[in-house]
Coordinates of C-alpha atoms and ligand atoms in Angstrom, one line a residue:
X20 CA 92.0 -151.8 -85.2
X21 CA 93.1 -148.2 -84.8
X22 CA 95.9 -147.4 -82.4
X23 CA 97.9 -144.4 -81.5
X24 CA 101.7 -145.0 -81.6
X25 CA 102.7 -146.2 -78.2
X26 CA 100.4 -147.9 -75.7
X27 CA 101.7 -147.8 -72.1
X28 CA 102.6 -151.2 -70.6
X29 CA 100.9 -150.5 -67.3
X30 CA 98.2 -148.3 -65.7
X31 CA 97.8 -147.4 -62.1
X32 CA 94.4 -148.1 -60.5
X33 CA 93.1 -147.6 -57.0
X34 CA 92.0 -150.8 -55.3
X35 CA 89.9 -151.2 -52.2
X36 CA 91.9 -153.5 -49.9
X37 CA 90.0 -153.3 -46.7
X38 CA 86.4 -152.3 -45.9
X39 CA 86.3 -149.0 -43.9
X40 CA 84.8 -149.0 -40.4
X41 CA 83.6 -145.4 -40.0
X42 CA 85.7 -142.9 -41.8
X43 CA 87.9 -144.5 -44.5
X44 CA 91.6 -144.4 -43.8
X45 CA 94.5 -144.4 -46.3
X46 CA 95.3 -148.1 -45.6
X47 CA 91.9 -149.1 -46.9
X48 CA 93.2 -148.3 -50.4
X49 CA 96.2 -149.2 -52.6
X50 CA 97.3 -147.7 -55.8
X51 CA 98.5 -150.7 -57.9
X52 CA 99.9 -151.2 -61.4
X53 CA 97.8 -153.3 -63.8
X54 CA 98.8 -154.4 -67.3
X55 CA 97.4 -152.5 -70.3
X56 CA 96.7 -154.4 -73.6
X57 CA 95.2 -153.7 -77.0
X58 CA 91.4 -153.5 -76.8
X59 CA 89.4 -156.5 -78.0
X60 CA 86.8 -156.1 -80.7
X61 CA 83.9 -154.1 -79.3
X62 CA 86.2 -152.3 -76.8
X63 CA 88.2 -149.1 -76.7
X64 CA 91.2 -148.3 -74.7
X65 CA 90.8 -144.9 -73.0
X66 CA 93.3 -142.7 -71.3
X67 CA 91.3 -141.1 -68.5
X68 CA 91.6 -137.3 -68.2
X69 CA 89.2 -136.7 -65.4
X70 CA 87.7 -139.0 -62.8
X71 CA 84.8 -138.4 -60.5
X72 CA 84.8 -139.0 -56.7
X73 CA 81.2 -139.1 -55.4
X74 CA 79.5 -139.6 -52.1
X75 CA 77.7 -142.8 -53.1
X76 CA 81.1 -144.5 -53.5
X77 CA 81.3 -144.5 -49.7
X78 CA 78.3 -146.9 -49.6
X79 CA 80.0 -149.1 -52.1
X80 CA 82.9 -149.6 -49.7
X81 CA 80.6 -151.5 -47.3
X82 CA 79.7 -155.1 -48.0
X83 CA 76.0 -154.5 -47.9
X84 CA 73.2 -155.1 -50.3
X85 CA 72.1 -151.9 -52.0
X86 CA 70.9 -150.5 -55.3
X87 CA 74.5 -150.8 -56.6
X88 CA 76.9 -153.6 -55.9
X89 CA 79.7 -153.1 -53.4
X90 CA 83.3 -152.6 -54.6
X91 CA 85.1 -155.9 -54.5
X92 CA 88.2 -156.2 -52.3
X93 CA 91.5 -156.4 -54.1
X94 CA 89.9 -155.2 -57.3
X95 CA 90.1 -151.7 -59.0
X96 CA 87.3 -149.4 -57.9
X97 CA 85.2 -147.8 -60.6
X98 CA 83.1 -144.7 -61.1
X99 CA 82.5 -141.9 -63.6
X100 CA 85.4 -140.8 -65.8
X101 CA 86.0 -138.9 -69.1
X102 CA 89.0 -139.7 -71.3
X103 CA 90.4 -139.9 -74.8
X104 CA 90.3 -143.1 -76.9
X105 CA 93.9 -144.1 -77.7
X106 CA 93.1 -147.5 -79.3
X107 CA 89.8 -148.7 -80.8
X108 CA 88.4 -152.1 -81.5
X109 CA 85.2 -150.7 -82.8
X110 CA 84.7 -148.7 -86.0
X111 CA 82.2 -146.3 -84.3
X112 CA 84.9 -145.0 -82.1
X113 CA 88.1 -143.3 -83.4
X114 CA 91.4 -142.6 -81.7
X115 CA 91.0 -139.1 -80.3
X116 CA 87.4 -139.3 -79.5
X117 CA 86.4 -138.2 -76.0
X118 CA 84.1 -140.6 -74.0
X119 CA 82.3 -140.7 -70.7
X120 CA 82.3 -144.1 -69.1
X121 CA 82.2 -145.9 -65.8
X122 CA 85.8 -147.1 -65.3
X123 CA 87.3 -144.3 -63.3
X124 CA 89.8 -144.7 -60.4
X125 CA 92.5 -145.7 -63.0
X126 CA 94.7 -144.1 -65.6
X127 CA 93.8 -146.3 -68.5
X128 CA 90.5 -148.1 -69.0
X129 CA 89.5 -150.9 -71.3
X130 CA 85.8 -150.0 -72.0
X131 CA 83.2 -152.0 -73.8
X132 CA 81.8 -149.6 -76.3
X133 CA 78.2 -150.1 -75.2
X134 CA 79.3 -148.5 -71.9
X135 CA 81.0 -145.5 -73.6
X136 CA 79.2 -142.3 -74.5
X137 CA 80.9 -139.8 -76.8
X138 CA 81.2 -136.3 -75.4
X139 CA 82.0 -133.1 -77.2
X140 CA 84.7 -130.8 -75.7
X141 CA 83.4 -128.1 -78.0
X142 CA 80.1 -127.9 -76.2
X143 CA 81.4 -127.9 -72.6
X144 CA 84.8 -128.6 -70.9
X145 CA 85.2 -132.3 -70.5
X146 CA 85.0 -132.3 -66.7
X147 CA 81.5 -130.8 -66.9
X148 CA 80.2 -134.2 -68.1
X149 CA 81.0 -135.5 -64.6
X150 CA 79.1 -132.6 -62.9
X151 CA 76.9 -129.9 -64.2
X152 CA 76.1 -131.8 -67.4
X153 CA 76.4 -135.2 -65.9
X154 CA 75.0 -137.5 -63.2
X155 CA 74.9 -134.9 -60.4
X156 CA 73.3 -132.4 -62.7
X157 CA 70.6 -134.8 -63.8
X158 CA 70.0 -135.7 -60.1
X159 CA 69.4 -132.0 -59.3
X160 CA 67.2 -131.4 -62.3
X161 CA 65.0 -134.5 -62.0
X162 CA 65.0 -134.4 -58.2
X163 CA 63.6 -130.9 -58.1
X164 CA 61.4 -130.8 -61.2
X165 CA 60.1 -134.3 -61.3
X166 CA 60.4 -135.9 -57.8
X167 CA 59.5 -132.8 -55.8
X168 CA 57.1 -131.6 -58.4
X169 CA 58.5 -128.1 -58.1
X170 CA 56.2 -125.3 -59.3
X171 CA 56.6 -121.6 -59.7
X172 CA 56.3 -119.7 -56.5
X173 CA 57.5 -122.5 -54.2
X174 CA 60.0 -121.7 -51.5
X175 CA 62.9 -124.1 -51.7
X176 CA 65.5 -125.2 -49.2
X177 CA 68.4 -127.3 -50.3
X178 CA 71.1 -128.8 -48.0
X179 CA 74.6 -129.5 -49.2
X180 CA 73.9 -126.4 -51.2
X181 CA 77.5 -125.6 -52.3
X182 CA 78.1 -129.1 -53.6
X183 CA 77.6 -130.4 -57.1
X184 CA 74.0 -131.4 -56.8
X185 CA 72.9 -128.7 -54.3
X186 CA 74.4 -125.7 -56.1
X187 CA 72.5 -126.7 -59.2
X188 CA 69.2 -127.4 -57.4
X189 CA 69.2 -123.9 -55.9
X190 CA 69.9 -122.3 -59.3
X191 CA 67.3 -124.3 -61.2
X192 CA 64.7 -123.4 -58.5
X193 CA 65.6 -119.7 -59.0
X194 CA 65.5 -119.9 -62.8
X195 CA 62.1 -121.7 -62.6
X196 CA 60.6 -119.0 -60.5
X197 CA 60.9 -120.0 -56.9
X198 CA 59.6 -117.4 -54.4
X199 CA 62.6 -118.0 -52.2
X200 CA 65.8 -120.2 -52.4
X201 CA 67.6 -121.1 -49.2
X202 CA 70.7 -123.1 -48.9
X203 CA 72.9 -124.5 -46.1
X204 CA 76.6 -125.3 -46.3
X205 CA 79.6 -125.9 -44.1
X206 CA 81.6 -122.7 -44.3
X207 CA 81.1 -118.9 -44.5
X208 CA 82.9 -118.8 -47.8
X209 CA 80.4 -121.3 -49.3
X210 CA 77.5 -119.3 -47.8
X211 CA 78.8 -116.2 -49.4
X212 CA 79.3 -117.9 -52.8
X213 CA 75.7 -119.1 -52.7
X214 CA 74.2 -115.7 -52.1
X215 CA 76.7 -113.4 -54.0
X216 CA 77.4 -115.6 -57.0
X217 CA 74.6 -118.1 -57.4
X218 CA 71.7 -115.8 -56.4
X219 CA 70.3 -117.7 -53.4
X220 CA 68.0 -115.5 -51.4
X221 CA 69.5 -116.7 -48.1
X222 CA 72.0 -119.2 -46.9
X223 CA 73.5 -120.3 -43.6
X224 CA 76.5 -122.2 -42.2
X225 CA 75.1 -125.2 -40.5
X226 CA 78.2 -125.6 -38.3
X227 CA 77.5 -122.2 -36.6
X228 CA 74.2 -123.0 -34.9
X229 CA 71.2 -125.3 -34.8
X230 CA 69.8 -126.0 -38.3
X231 CA 66.2 -125.5 -37.2
X232 CA 66.9 -122.0 -35.7
X233 CA 68.9 -120.9 -38.8
X234 CA 66.3 -122.3 -41.2
X235 CA 63.4 -120.6 -39.5
X236 CA 65.2 -117.3 -39.6
X237 CA 66.0 -117.8 -43.3
X238 CA 62.5 -118.9 -44.2
X239 CA 60.0 -116.9 -42.1
X240 CA 57.1 -118.1 -44.2
X241 CA 58.2 -121.7 -44.2
X242 CA 59.3 -123.8 -47.2
X243 CA 57.3 -125.7 -49.8
X244 CA 60.1 -128.0 -51.1
X245 CA 63.1 -129.5 -49.3
X246 CA 65.9 -131.1 -51.3
X247 CA 67.8 -133.3 -48.9
X248 CA 71.4 -134.1 -49.5
X249 CA 72.3 -134.5 -45.9
X250 CA 69.7 -136.2 -43.7
X251 CA 70.0 -136.1 -39.8
X252 CA 69.2 -132.7 -38.2
X253 CA 68.7 -131.1 -41.6
X254 CA 65.9 -133.4 -42.5
X255 CA 64.3 -133.0 -39.0
X256 CA 64.5 -129.2 -39.3
X257 CA 63.0 -129.3 -42.8
X258 CA 60.1 -131.4 -41.7
X259 CA 59.4 -128.9 -39.0
X260 CA 59.6 -126.0 -41.5
X261 CA 57.8 -127.4 -44.4
X262 CA 54.3 -125.9 -45.1
X263 CA 51.2 -128.0 -45.4
X264 CA 51.4 -130.2 -48.6
X265 CA 55.1 -129.6 -48.7
X266 CA 57.3 -132.0 -50.7
X267 CA 60.8 -133.3 -50.0
X268 CA 63.2 -135.1 -52.3
X269 CA 65.4 -137.5 -50.3
X270 CA 68.5 -137.5 -52.4
X271 CA 71.3 -138.3 -50.0
X272 CA 72.1 -138.5 -46.3
X273 CA 75.8 -137.7 -46.2
X274 CA 75.8 -136.7 -42.5
X275 CA 75.5 -140.5 -41.8
X276 CA 77.6 -142.1 -44.4
X277 CA 80.4 -142.9 -42.0
X278 CA 78.2 -143.8 -39.1
X279 CA 79.1 -147.1 -37.4
X280 CA 75.6 -147.5 -35.8
X281 CA 72.3 -147.2 -37.6
X282 CA 71.5 -143.5 -38.0
X283 CA 68.3 -142.6 -36.0
X284 CA 65.4 -141.1 -38.0
X285 CA 63.9 -137.7 -37.5
X286 CA 62.1 -137.4 -34.2
X287 CA 59.2 -135.4 -35.7
X288 CA 57.9 -137.8 -38.3
X289 CA 54.4 -137.4 -36.9
X290 CA 54.3 -133.9 -38.5
X291 CA 54.4 -135.6 -41.9
X292 CA 50.8 -136.7 -41.2
X293 CA 49.4 -133.5 -39.9
X294 CA 51.0 -131.4 -42.7
X295 CA 50.2 -134.1 -45.4
X296 CA 53.9 -134.0 -46.5
X297 CA 55.3 -136.0 -49.3
X298 CA 58.8 -137.4 -48.7
X299 CA 60.1 -139.2 -51.8
X300 CA 63.5 -140.8 -52.6
X301 CA 65.3 -140.4 -55.8
X302 CA 67.7 -142.6 -57.7
X303 CA 69.2 -140.8 -60.7
X304 CA 69.2 -144.0 -62.7
X305 CA 65.4 -143.9 -62.9
X306 CA 65.6 -140.5 -64.7
X307 CA 67.7 -141.0 -67.8
X308 CA 64.5 -140.5 -69.8
X309 CA 64.9 -136.8 -68.9
X310 CA 68.5 -136.6 -70.2
X311 CA 67.7 -134.8 -73.4
X312 CA 65.4 -132.3 -71.8
X313 CA 68.0 -131.8 -69.0
X314 CA 71.0 -131.3 -71.4
X315 CA 68.9 -129.0 -73.6
X316 CA 67.7 -126.7 -70.8
X317 CA 70.8 -126.7 -68.5
X318 CA 73.0 -126.4 -71.6
X319 CA 71.0 -123.3 -72.6
X320 CA 71.4 -121.8 -69.2
X321 CA 75.1 -122.5 -69.2
X322 CA 75.5 -120.9 -72.6
X323 CA 73.6 -117.8 -71.5
X324 CA 75.5 -117.5 -68.3
X325 CA 72.3 -117.8 -66.2
X326 CA 73.5 -121.0 -64.5
X327 CA 77.0 -121.0 -62.9
X328 CA 79.0 -124.0 -61.7
X329 CA 82.3 -124.5 -59.9
X330 CA 84.7 -127.4 -59.9
X331 CA 87.3 -128.3 -57.3
X332 CA 90.2 -130.0 -59.0
X333 CA 92.7 -132.3 -57.3
X334 CA 95.6 -133.2 -59.5
X335 CA 97.0 -136.7 -60.0
X336 CA 95.8 -140.3 -59.7
X337 CA 98.0 -140.6 -56.6
X338 CA 95.7 -138.1 -54.9
X339 CA 92.4 -139.8 -55.8
X340 CA 91.7 -141.1 -52.3
X341 CA 92.6 -137.7 -50.8
X342 CA 90.1 -136.1 -53.2
X343 CA 87.4 -138.6 -52.2
X344 CA 88.0 -138.1 -48.4
X345 CA 88.3 -134.3 -48.9
X346 CA 84.9 -134.3 -50.7
X347 CA 83.4 -136.1 -47.7
X348 CA 84.9 -133.5 -45.4
X349 CA 83.6 -130.6 -47.5
X350 CA 86.8 -129.4 -49.2
X351 CA 85.0 -129.0 -52.5
X352 CA 82.9 -126.1 -53.7
X353 CA 80.9 -127.5 -56.6
X354 CA 82.0 -130.8 -58.1
X355 CA 85.1 -132.6 -56.9
X356 CA 87.1 -133.9 -59.8
X357 CA 90.5 -135.6 -60.1
X358 CA 92.6 -134.6 -63.1
X359 CA 94.7 -137.3 -64.6
X360 CA 96.6 -135.5 -67.3
X361 CA 96.3 -133.1 -70.1
Ligands
LIG21 P1 78.8 -132.7 -53.0 O1 77.7 -132.0 -52.3 O2 79.5 -132.1 -54.1 O3 80.0 -133.1 -51.9 C1 79.6 -133.6 -50.6 C2 79.4 -132.4 -49.6 O4 78.7 -132.9 -48.5 C3 80.6 -131.8 -49.1 O5 81.2 -130.8 -49.9 C4 80.2 -131.2 -47.7 O6 79.9 -129.8 -47.9 C5 78.8 -132.0 -47.5 N1 78.9 -132.7 -46.2 C6 79.7 -133.6 -45.7 N2 79.4 -134.0 -44.5 C7 78.3 -133.3 -44.1 C8 77.5 -133.3 -42.9 N3 77.8 -134.0 -41.9 N4 76.5 -132.4 -42.9 C9 76.2 -131.6 -44.0 N5 76.9 -131.6 -45.1 C10 78.0 -132.4 -45.2 O7 78.4 -134.2 -53.4 P2 77.2 -134.5 -54.5 O8 77.8 -135.4 -55.5 O9 76.7 -133.2 -55.0 O10 76.1 -135.3 -53.7 C11 75.3 -134.6 -52.8 C12 74.3 -135.6 -52.1 O11 73.5 -136.1 -53.2 C13 75.0 -136.7 -51.4 O12 74.3 -137.1 -50.3 C14 74.9 -137.9 -52.5 O13 74.9 -139.1 -51.9 C15 73.6 -137.5 -53.1 N6 73.4 -138.0 -54.5 C16 72.3 -138.9 -54.7 C17 72.0 -139.3 -55.9 C18 70.8 -140.2 -56.1 O14 70.6 -140.7 -57.2 N7 70.1 -140.4 -55.1 C19 72.9 -138.9 -57.0 C20 73.9 -138.1 -56.8 C21 74.2 -137.6 -55.5 P3 79.8 -128.8 -46.6 O15 81.1 -128.1 -46.6 O16 78.6 -128.0 -46.9 O17 79.7 -129.7 -45.4

């Protein structure tokens, strides 16, 4: 077994200690020390360098049946992370290799090699494998091109447009020949970034007025595709604005993730019939078959500078929960990432 000189004795890991009711609070979480040991055969010990905080993690804090199991109480939470192998129990992984894996929310991770994917810092910065070249990026790519059956000339509206998924959806639509790309986001700075930097044709701040009014003004000829990251009044406004035979990808409904009562559905569902709309959900896990195509095409756009991305970094494991809650409140532009060390 290959080991770098000194393994740490302990690692800090965020544990869920109470299930949030509504908005999570600091006392729902605890940062605890856990022992670190040499990896068993078929495992690697990874020093995490970047960990992801994602909206879906809020759902995992509830004790409800879903497509992904809930976090267990009094156990370390998990999620996407990229780190460096510091001890290896498998000849296919060497000390110094960088890997993407699913044991985030902790400083050191004992990862079974079948759950570790080598990543190359020479191709893209390591944090990009959690965002633009990772799960959110594939969600954007597959959600637009496959689930919404985007075609050249479509007018596209994306909510949560300044986030990890949304910022990529809008740019892919532009690069693939959308007739118009419209985004909504929660601050004037984000709106400016979408239009000035990412090349959206129009964007609006949903906090400044009714979504429907602002969307109609931004899309005088209606929209053909809606990429929904938000739900609620955004989805309702999109249904009203979609053209006949329009398509919507239902990707997320973050406006309701902290609701304590069931979130009401759109009041205008009957329009789906008259306009023959197609509303289709996406789970990124169904689309890993597109991974090679996604990395090839998006990697090319990144290399040529045609696709831009932003990351908001929060430093230190001790600020992991702050980063997660900040992301839910909209403190990120692009992907929210926690840095754990150099
Ligand atoms: P993100 O957009 O980078 O971060 C979340 C953003 O949501 C915040 O920055 C905030 O931006 C916005 N937000 C928070 N509360 C809101 C509200 N009440 N109304 C409107 N916007 C609100 O996160 P992401 O990782 O890219 O995920 C975006 C969406 O995709 C989420 O709904 C997530 O659950 C979903 N998703 C789904 C899949 C799948 O397989 N189905 C995979 C990945 C992500 P503002 O400042 O603009 O409010």
